[in-house]
Amino acid sequence: MLIIILLNLQIAVYTRYAATQIKNTATFKQFKIHTSETTVSRSGHQINLEQSLILEIRKENIDQVDIQIYDEANKHFRIPSSPPFNYNDVKDPQLYDHYDYDIKVSENPIVIQIQRDNATIFTLTDLIFSETYIEFTHFPQNKQMWGLGERNQVGFRFREGIYTLYARDEPNIIENGKRPGKHVYSSHPVLLSMEESGKFNVMFYKTASPMDVHYEDDKMKFITIGGIINIKLFLGDSYPRTAIKKYHQYLGGWMLPPFWGFGFHQCRWGYKNSSVLIDVVQQYQKNHIPIDIIWTDLDYMDDRQIFSVDNHNFPKKDFQYLKGLGVRYIPLLDVAVGVKYGTQDEGYKKGTEYDIFLYSPYTGYRFQGYVWPGDSYFPDFFHPNISQYWNEMHQHLYEQVEFDGLWVDMNEPANFCEGECNWRNHHRDHPKREDKLNNEIIFPYIPGEIPLANKTLPPHLLHHGQYLHKDVHNLYGIMDSYYTYQAQKALGKVQPFQITRSTFPGTGKYAQHWTGDNGASWDFLYLSLGQVFQFQIFGIPMVGADVCGFMGDTNDKLCCRWIQLAFFYPFFRNHNNDLSKPQEFYKLGFHVVQSAQKNIHLRYSLLKWFYSIFIREQNHGSIINPLFFIFPEDYLTYRDFVMDTQLLIGEELMGAPILNEGVTRIAYFPDSNWYDLITGLELKGKQDHTLYCSYNEIVPIFIRSGYLVIQNTKEIIKNLKSLDNHYRIIAAPINQEAKGVFADIDDFEDEEKALVAEIINIKLSVEEQNIKIMISQSHSELIIDEILIYGLECTYNQCSPGYYQYNSVFKGPFNLGQDKTELVLN
């Protein structure tokens, strides 16, 4: 009660707007918001207020509410409703018998509160609204919040500070919550919050506007420089994943990546020819380190011109040879198109024919940028010809080199000038567009305190549809990903695979993500797990950081630990830049080779099960979970060292990697019995344990009691094609039962089958006379070479003792699947 009183005292702050209700139904409330004031001062600037606004509140569902405040003339920018922004908004909600929340609107001054369980869980007050400045304040119930990214923050929890959401190409930077802004590649105005009741909700501020979030003194102030206010709340239960799934359902879910994308990827900026690629792959294979995908950075292009290939240094025959080695190939593809070769360059030629390049607001001629190709033009992803252009150019690239996936980079969009460049040779071979001229915008406030044109395009540049760049800047990356996805579909790709740098809510339907240009440091190793957690909330679960670091020289200890952590990354790629020492694992010494051999081999042996977890989630929800996602009622899981350094794959396997120098760590084991996945050593739950792991060993990984996992038994794994249908079941029963899942696919690389695969539910029962294993159904054949049951004393005829007294081993082979749905062990 005291918390509520204090909160109400905080809310009673003078605001300039008052509200008059004009519609009131069971599912929809509409108000006219008005003020007699014309200006307000912020940071020494006078802001011209919108004097008449509209407030709409929709009860979209029993656990979903939508709040919109917009200008009465309805001229401010809104995120379009066409793909890729075809979110599941409810315009005309149906009436339900009850709702999981109440709405309270105080009319003078205007205060909006969403309440449940007798507490206010969301507040909108202290409203300021203008064309170039919008501000409101929210009072969180407590400090248990996560999200609002993308940020390279050391630690997962959202902490007090000032944070900017504006897509920006800024390498090797760590967030500290101070000015100037430390924002990086993506914008996700999404916040997961724990309420005082123990329930969770997700707030999505549906705006693409550059944004600052000031979180200080227990209040959170949101400031944008355009658009409207559109807040969506998704109310869950006491499990964080419930609210997260509701948010993902609103976005339209995330795509199931192809199975091969979970293999080990090797990349380096500086592979100067395809002979080097072949040598790298062969060296990995010679050192018995599984590898499935080789990448090239800018090096493969003809003079860094996108959609081109340097056929002299990267001849087609070498890519065919790489295929023969059993690896796939992914090239880099930036967005800026070079102009130096004119119509001799296909990207330039077609782009000018289709007139899809952006125009300068200063001159009315095509906008002059400078990126890796040199003087460059930027595609306008809002142009009606962009789809045809993008498809044709991807076809053109594919005819030169048959890529398996794409690496989509520099799509913030990144530009090496602050705004427009002053080219030495101006291209004036096209008509001037008077309709593209536009005056500069005087902003009363700059999110991040860094000029909006810094390393990108000017905010007043006009896209097709008269969209200002400042309004669609944060959408550039998702538009790129969407059209790249469609282009790959046009090439016949069933599950298009692309790793993109800049993302926005909904990107997960079309692409995966890597966390950008990190540093080879212990800090970046540590914070990367929090980044993976963030993107589970954001709806892009296939994510990973550059293993061993992109910038600077790594070292053997750091790289060993990073390999162990990357065991759990859905996306596992070793990548660094051309100014750093090479860091292919086989070049870093015996310990790194051993760490890679052991950890990547174990990862591969579990990949079919790992992929099954993705299929089980049905394109919604988190895969790599901090412990409190699964054990939300256990307050010990909210300790920072637990939250930041431990994880669960699904609900079944817990990882406790060491993320600093040293060979021991304290790890917390929640309320369950836990068993070392390799040895079966039991560790009791509800307590901390000291773990030991040397640099060249398998990462600490444990199976939770009540569950089982399926592991390939192949002893020598060269690549994913090495995996067959021979398996080991590792089970840890509780109350005489263990359950698990596996995808019913006979060929996991068959992408058509993967997209429609059903889940096999597996149940192991411990009975007095025998052990029973039952599966729900299986059209594929499972040959079970071995069954390990942890926590079970060997008292059966068919079993032999395991490493420890209370472990049992049953040697096969046993057959399951097809027509056989039950296995009995005596």
PDB file of N, CA and C in Angstrom, residues 725-784:
ATOM      1  N   ASN A 725      21.579 -41.302 -37.896  1.00  0.00           N
ATOM      2  CA  ASN A 725      20.404 -41.519 -37.042  1.00  0.00           C
ATOM      3  C   ASN A 725      20.711 -42.448 -35.869  1.00  0.00           C
ATOM      4  N   HIS A 726      21.968 -42.456 -35.442  1.00  0.00           N
ATOM      5  CA  HIS A 726      22.369 -43.199 -34.243  1.00  0.00           C
ATOM      6  C   HIS A 726      22.457 -42.217 -33.076  1.00  0.00           C
ATOM      7  N   TYR A 727      21.826 -42.594 -31.955  1.00  0.00           N
ATOM      8  CA  TYR A 727      21.689 -41.629 -30.871  1.00  0.00           C
ATOM      9  C   TYR A 727      21.959 -42.253 -29.507  1.00  0.00           C
ATOM     10  N   ARG A 728      22.183 -41.343 -28.581  1.00  0.00           N
ATOM     11  CA  ARG A 728      22.275 -41.680 -27.159  1.00  0.00           C
ATOM     12  C   ARG A 728      21.178 -40.884 -26.445  1.00  0.00           C
ATOM     13  N   ILE A 729      20.455 -41.561 -25.569  1.00  0.00           N
ATOM     14  CA  ILE A 729      19.501 -40.864 -24.708  1.00  0.00           C
ATOM     15  C   ILE A 729      20.166 -40.631 -23.363  1.00  0.00           C
ATOM     16  N   ILE A 730      20.183 -39.374 -22.928  1.00  0.00           N
ATOM     17  CA  ILE A 730      20.684 -39.042 -21.590  1.00  0.00           C
ATOM     18  C   ILE A 730      19.492 -38.534 -20.792  1.00  0.00           C
ATOM     19  N   ALA A 731      19.148 -39.269 -19.737  1.00  0.00           N
ATOM     20  CA  ALA A 731      17.942 -38.959 -18.967  1.00  0.00           C
ATOM     21  C   ALA A 731      18.283 -38.761 -17.499  1.00  0.00           C
ATOM     22  N   ALA A 732      17.512 -37.888 -16.864  1.00  0.00           N
ATOM     23  CA  ALA A 732      17.671 -37.624 -15.429  1.00  0.00           C
ATOM     24  C   ALA A 732      16.273 -37.648 -14.809  1.00  0.00           C
ATOM     25  N   PRO A 733      15.764 -38.810 -14.439  1.00  0.00           N
ATOM     26  CA  PRO A 733      14.377 -38.895 -13.963  1.00  0.00           C
ATOM     27  C   PRO A 733      14.160 -38.181 -12.625  1.00  0.00           C
ATOM     28  N   ILE A 734      12.942 -37.711 -12.450  1.00  0.00           N
ATOM     29  CA  ILE A 734      12.466 -37.246 -11.155  1.00  0.00           C
ATOM     30  C   ILE A 734      11.073 -37.829 -10.986  1.00  0.00           C
ATOM     31  N   ASN A 735      10.802 -38.340  -9.791  1.00  0.00           N
ATOM     32  CA  ASN A 735       9.537 -39.061  -9.566  1.00  0.00           C
ATOM     33  C   ASN A 735       9.346 -40.154 -10.604  1.00  0.00           C
ATOM     34  N   GLN A 736      10.457 -40.798 -10.925  1.00  0.00           N
ATOM     35  CA  GLN A 736      10.481 -41.973 -11.805  1.00  0.00           C
ATOM     36  C   GLN A 736      10.188 -41.644 -13.272  1.00  0.00           C
ATOM     37  N   GLU A 737      10.278 -40.363 -13.662  1.00  0.00           N
ATOM     38  CA  GLU A 737       9.985 -40.011 -15.051  1.00  0.00           C
ATOM     39  C   GLU A 737      10.954 -38.956 -15.573  1.00  0.00           C
ATOM     40  N   ALA A 738      11.184 -39.035 -16.863  1.00  0.00           N
ATOM     41  CA  ALA A 738      11.922 -37.992 -17.577  1.00  0.00           C
ATOM     42  C   ALA A 738      11.255 -37.798 -18.930  1.00  0.00           C
ATOM     43  N   LYS A 739      11.200 -36.552 -19.379  1.00  0.00           N
ATOM     44  CA  LYS A 739      10.539 -36.264 -20.655  1.00  0.00           C
ATOM     45  C   LYS A 739      11.493 -35.491 -21.555  1.00  0.00           C
ATOM     46  N   GLY A 740      11.236 -35.591 -22.841  1.00  0.00           N
ATOM     47  CA  GLY A 740      12.065 -34.887 -23.797  1.00  0.00           C
ATOM     48  C   GLY A 740      11.372 -34.771 -25.132  1.00  0.00           C
ATOM     49  N   VAL A 741      12.014 -34.067 -26.055  1.00  0.00           N
ATOM     50  CA  VAL A 741      11.458 -33.882 -27.391  1.00  0.00           C
ATOM     51  C   VAL A 741      12.541 -34.115 -28.431  1.00  0.00           C
ATOM     52  N   PHE A 742      12.071 -34.420 -29.629  1.00  0.00           N
ATOM     53  CA  PHE A 742      12.976 -34.562 -30.768  1.00  0.00           C
ATOM     54  C   PHE A 742      12.155 -34.318 -32.028  1.00  0.00           C
ATOM     55  N   ALA A 743      12.765 -33.693 -33.022  1.00  0.00           N
ATOM     56  CA  ALA A 743      12.046 -33.402 -34.258  1.00  0.00           C
ATOM     57  C   ALA A 743      11.917 -34.661 -35.102  1.00  0.00           C
ATOM     58  N   ASP A 744      10.734 -34.872 -35.652  1.00  0.00           N
ATOM     59  CA  ASP A 744      10.466 -36.049 -36.478  1.00  0.00           C
ATOM     60  C   ASP A 744      10.892 -35.758 -37.914  1.00  0.00           C
ATOM     61  N   ILE A 745      12.214 -35.771 -38.122  1.00  0.00           N
ATOM     62  CA  ILE A 745      12.788 -35.492 -39.444  1.00  0.00           C
ATOM     63  C   ILE A 745      13.836 -36.566 -39.738  1.00  0.00           C
ATOM     64  N   ASP A 746      13.734 -37.205 -40.873  1.00  0.00           N
ATOM     65  CA  ASP A 746      14.760 -38.199 -41.205  1.00  0.00           C
ATOM     66  C   ASP A 746      16.012 -37.545 -41.768  1.00  0.00           C
ATOM     67  N   ASP A 747      15.858 -36.350 -42.368  1.00  0.00           N
ATOM     68  CA  ASP A 747      17.001 -35.612 -42.889  1.00  0.00           C
ATOM     69  C   ASP A 747      16.870 -34.159 -42.436  1.00  0.00           C
ATOM     70  N   PHE A 748      17.655 -33.776 -41.447  1.00  0.00           N
ATOM     71  CA  PHE A 748      17.530 -32.435 -40.870  1.00  0.00           C
ATOM     72  C   PHE A 748      17.947 -31.335 -41.844  1.00  0.00           C
ATOM     73  N   GLU A 749      18.672 -31.676 -42.891  1.00  0.00           N
ATOM     74  CA  GLU A 749      19.069 -30.674 -43.877  1.00  0.00           C
ATOM     75  C   GLU A 749      18.037 -30.517 -44.991  1.00  0.00           C
ATOM     76  N   ASP A 750      16.972 -31.289 -44.933  1.00  0.00           N
ATOM     77  CA  ASP A 750      15.869 -31.127 -45.873  1.00  0.00           C
ATOM     78  C   ASP A 750      14.985 -29.984 -45.367  1.00  0.00           C
ATOM     79  N   GLU A 751      15.128 -28.817 -45.980  1.00  0.00           N
ATOM     80  CA  GLU A 751      14.484 -27.621 -45.447  1.00  0.00           C
ATOM     81  C   GLU A 751      12.964 -27.663 -45.587  1.00  0.00           C
ATOM     82  N   GLU A 752      12.476 -28.298 -46.623  1.00  0.00           N
ATOM     83  CA  GLU A 752      11.026 -28.444 -46.771  1.00  0.00           C
ATOM     84  C   GLU A 752      10.453 -29.232 -45.600  1.00  0.00           C
ATOM     85  N   LYS A 753      11.123 -30.321 -45.239  1.00  0.00           N
ATOM     86  CA  LYS A 753      10.649 -31.152 -44.133  1.00  0.00           C
ATOM     87  C   LYS A 753      10.788 -30.435 -42.793  1.00  0.00           C
ATOM     88  N   ALA A 754      11.855 -29.662 -42.641  1.00  0.00           N
ATOM     89  CA  ALA A 754      12.076 -28.961 -41.374  1.00  0.00           C
ATOM     90  C   ALA A 754      10.935 -27.989 -41.086  1.00  0.00           C
ATOM     91  N   LEU A 755      10.444 -27.313 -42.132  1.00  0.00           N
ATOM     92  CA  LEU A 755       9.414 -26.297 -41.933  1.00  0.00           C
ATOM     93  C   LEU A 755       8.075 -26.884 -41.484  1.00  0.00           C
ATOM     94  N   VAL A 756       7.842 -28.166 -41.781  1.00  0.00           N
ATOM     95  CA  VAL A 756       6.555 -28.787 -41.397  1.00  0.00           C
ATOM     96  C   VAL A 756       6.751 -29.889 -40.366  1.00  0.00           C
ATOM     97  N   ALA A 757       7.944 -29.966 -39.800  1.00  0.00           N
ATOM     98  CA  ALA A 757       8.255 -31.073 -38.888  1.00  0.00           C
ATOM     99  C   ALA A 757       7.384 -31.037 -37.644  1.00  0.00           C
ATOM    100  N   GLU A 758       6.992 -32.220 -37.194  1.00  0.00           N
ATOM    101  CA  GLU A 758       6.285 -32.363 -35.937  1.00  0.00           C
ATOM    102  C   GLU A 758       7.274 -32.801 -34.866  1.00  0.00           C
ATOM    103  N   ILE A 759       6.860 -32.651 -33.630  1.00  0.00           N
ATOM    104  CA  ILE A 759       7.722 -32.984 -32.499  1.00  0.00           C
ATOM    105  C   ILE A 759       7.372 -34.385 -31.971  1.00  0.00           C
ATOM    106  N   ILE A 760       8.395 -35.168 -31.728  1.00  0.00           N
ATOM    107  CA  ILE A 760       8.231 -36.458 -31.050  1.00  0.00           C
ATOM    108  C   ILE A 760       8.336 -36.197 -29.554  1.00  0.00           C
ATOM    109  N   ASN A 761       7.314 -36.510 -28.818  1.00  0.00           N
ATOM    110  CA  ASN A 761       7.372 -36.429 -27.358  1.00  0.00           C
ATOM    111  C   ASN A 761       7.863 -37.759 -26.813  1.00  0.00           C
ATOM    112  N   ILE A 762       8.898 -37.695 -25.999  1.00  0.00           N
ATOM    113  CA  ILE A 762       9.550 -38.894 -25.487  1.00  0.00           C
ATOM    114  C   ILE A 762       9.375 -38.936 -23.977  1.00  0.00           C
ATOM    115  N   LYS A 763       9.011 -40.098 -23.463  1.00  0.00           N
ATOM    116  CA  LYS A 763       8.821 -40.256 -22.017  1.00  0.00           C
ATOM    117  C   LYS A 763       9.551 -41.506 -21.556  1.00  0.00           C
ATOM    118  N   LEU A 764      10.399 -41.333 -20.563  1.00  0.00           N
ATOM    119  CA  LEU A 764      11.095 -42.465 -19.946  1.00  0.00           C
ATOM    120  C   LEU A 764      10.500 -42.682 -18.560  1.00  0.00           C
ATOM    121  N   SER A 765      10.073 -43.900 -18.279  1.00  0.00           N
ATOM    122  CA  SER A 765       9.462 -44.247 -16.986  1.00  0.00           C
ATOM    123  C   SER A 765      10.292 -45.319 -16.302  1.00  0.00           C
ATOM    124  N   VAL A 766      10.582 -45.097 -15.032  1.00  0.00           N
ATOM    125  CA  VAL A 766      11.320 -46.068 -14.222  1.00  0.00           C
ATOM    126  C   VAL A 766      10.305 -46.897 -13.435  1.00  0.00           C
ATOM    127  N   GLU A 767      10.249 -48.182 -13.727  1.00  0.00           N
ATOM    128  CA  GLU A 767       9.334 -49.082 -13.029  1.00  0.00           C
ATOM    129  C   GLU A 767      10.141 -50.114 -12.269  1.00  0.00           C
ATOM    130  N   GLU A 768       9.439 -50.896 -11.452  1.00  0.00           N
ATOM    131  CA  GLU A 768      10.142 -51.824 -10.558  1.00  0.00           C
ATOM    132  C   GLU A 768      10.924 -52.886 -11.324  1.00  0.00           C
ATOM    133  N   GLN A 769      10.318 -53.396 -12.379  1.00  0.00           N
ATOM    134  CA  GLN A 769      10.926 -54.499 -13.111  1.00  0.00           C
ATOM    135  C   GLN A 769      11.643 -54.064 -14.390  1.00  0.00           C
ATOM    136  N   ASN A 770      11.311 -52.872 -14.863  1.00  0.00           N
ATOM    137  CA  ASN A 770      11.897 -52.471 -16.138  1.00  0.00           C
ATOM    138  C   ASN A 770      11.874 -50.947 -16.315  1.00  0.00           C
ATOM    139  N   ILE A 771      12.521 -50.538 -17.372  1.00  0.00           N
ATOM    140  CA  ILE A 771      12.513 -49.140 -17.817  1.00  0.00           C
ATOM    141  C   ILE A 771      11.720 -49.077 -19.122  1.00  0.00           C
ATOM    142  N   LYS A 772      10.800 -48.148 -19.218  1.00  0.00           N
ATOM    143  CA  LYS A 772      10.026 -47.994 -20.449  1.00  0.00           C
ATOM    144  C   LYS A 772      10.323 -46.650 -21.086  1.00  0.00           C
ATOM    145  N   ILE A 773      10.524 -46.695 -22.387  1.00  0.00           N
ATOM    146  CA  ILE A 773      10.657 -45.469 -23.162  1.00  0.00           C
ATOM    147  C   ILE A 773       9.556 -45.463 -24.202  1.00  0.00           C
ATOM    148  N   MET A 774       8.727 -44.430 -24.178  1.00  0.00           N
ATOM    149  CA  MET A 774       7.595 -44.333 -25.101  1.00  0.00           C
ATOM    150  C   MET A 774       7.701 -43.037 -25.888  1.00  0.00           C
ATOM    151  N   ILE A 775       7.388 -43.113 -27.170  1.00  0.00           N
ATOM    152  CA  ILE A 775       7.364 -41.922 -28.008  1.00  0.00           C
ATOM    153  C   ILE A 775       5.966 -41.746 -28.582  1.00  0.00           C
ATOM    154  N   SER A 776       5.601 -40.470 -28.810  1.00  0.00           N
ATOM    155  CA  SER A 776       4.249 -40.177 -29.274  1.00  0.00           C
ATOM    156  C   SER A 776       4.025 -40.683 -30.690  1.00  0.00           C
ATOM    157  N   GLN A 777       5.008 -40.522 -31.525  1.00  0.00           N
ATOM    158  CA  GLN A 777       4.955 -40.963 -32.925  1.00  0.00           C
ATOM    159  C   GLN A 777       6.312 -40.663 -33.530  1.00  0.00           C
ATOM    160  N   SER A 778       6.642 -41.342 -34.606  1.00  0.00           N
ATOM    161  CA  SER A 778       7.866 -41.022 -35.332  1.00  0.00           C
ATOM    162  C   SER A 778       7.827 -41.700 -36.683  1.00  0.00           C
ATOM    163  N   HIS A 779       7.899 -40.891 -37.730  1.00  0.00           N
ATOM    164  CA  HIS A 779       7.994 -41.447 -39.073  1.00  0.00           C
ATOM    165  C   HIS A 779       9.441 -41.763 -39.434  1.00  0.00           C
ATOM    166  N   SER A 780      10.372 -41.212 -38.660  1.00  0.00           N
ATOM    167  CA  SER A 780      11.781 -41.466 -38.903  1.00  0.00           C
ATOM    168  C   SER A 780      12.288 -42.547 -37.951  1.00  0.00           C
ATOM    169  N   GLU A 781      13.408 -43.137 -38.309  1.00  0.00           N
ATOM    170  CA  GLU A 781      13.985 -44.228 -37.520  1.00  0.00           C
ATOM    171  C   GLU A 781      15.030 -43.679 -36.557  1.00  0.00           C
ATOM    172  N   LEU A 782      14.936 -44.082 -35.302  1.00  0.00           N
ATOM    173  CA  LEU A 782      15.917 -43.706 -34.293  1.00  0.00           C
ATOM    174  C   LEU A 782      16.610 -44.969 -33.820  1.00  0.00           C
ATOM    175  N   ILE A 783      17.898 -45.041 -34.060  1.00  0.00           N
ATOM    176  CA  ILE A 783      18.691 -46.165 -33.554  1.00  0.00           C
ATOM    177  C   ILE A 783      19.376 -45.690 -32.283  1.00  0.00           C
ATOM    178  N   ILE A 784      18.988 -46.280 -31.154  1.00  0.00           N
ATOM    179  CA  ILE A 784      19.505 -45.857 -29.858  1.00  0.00           C
ATOM    180  C   ILE A 784      20.671 -46.760 -29.475  1.00  0.00           C
TER     181      ILE A 784
END
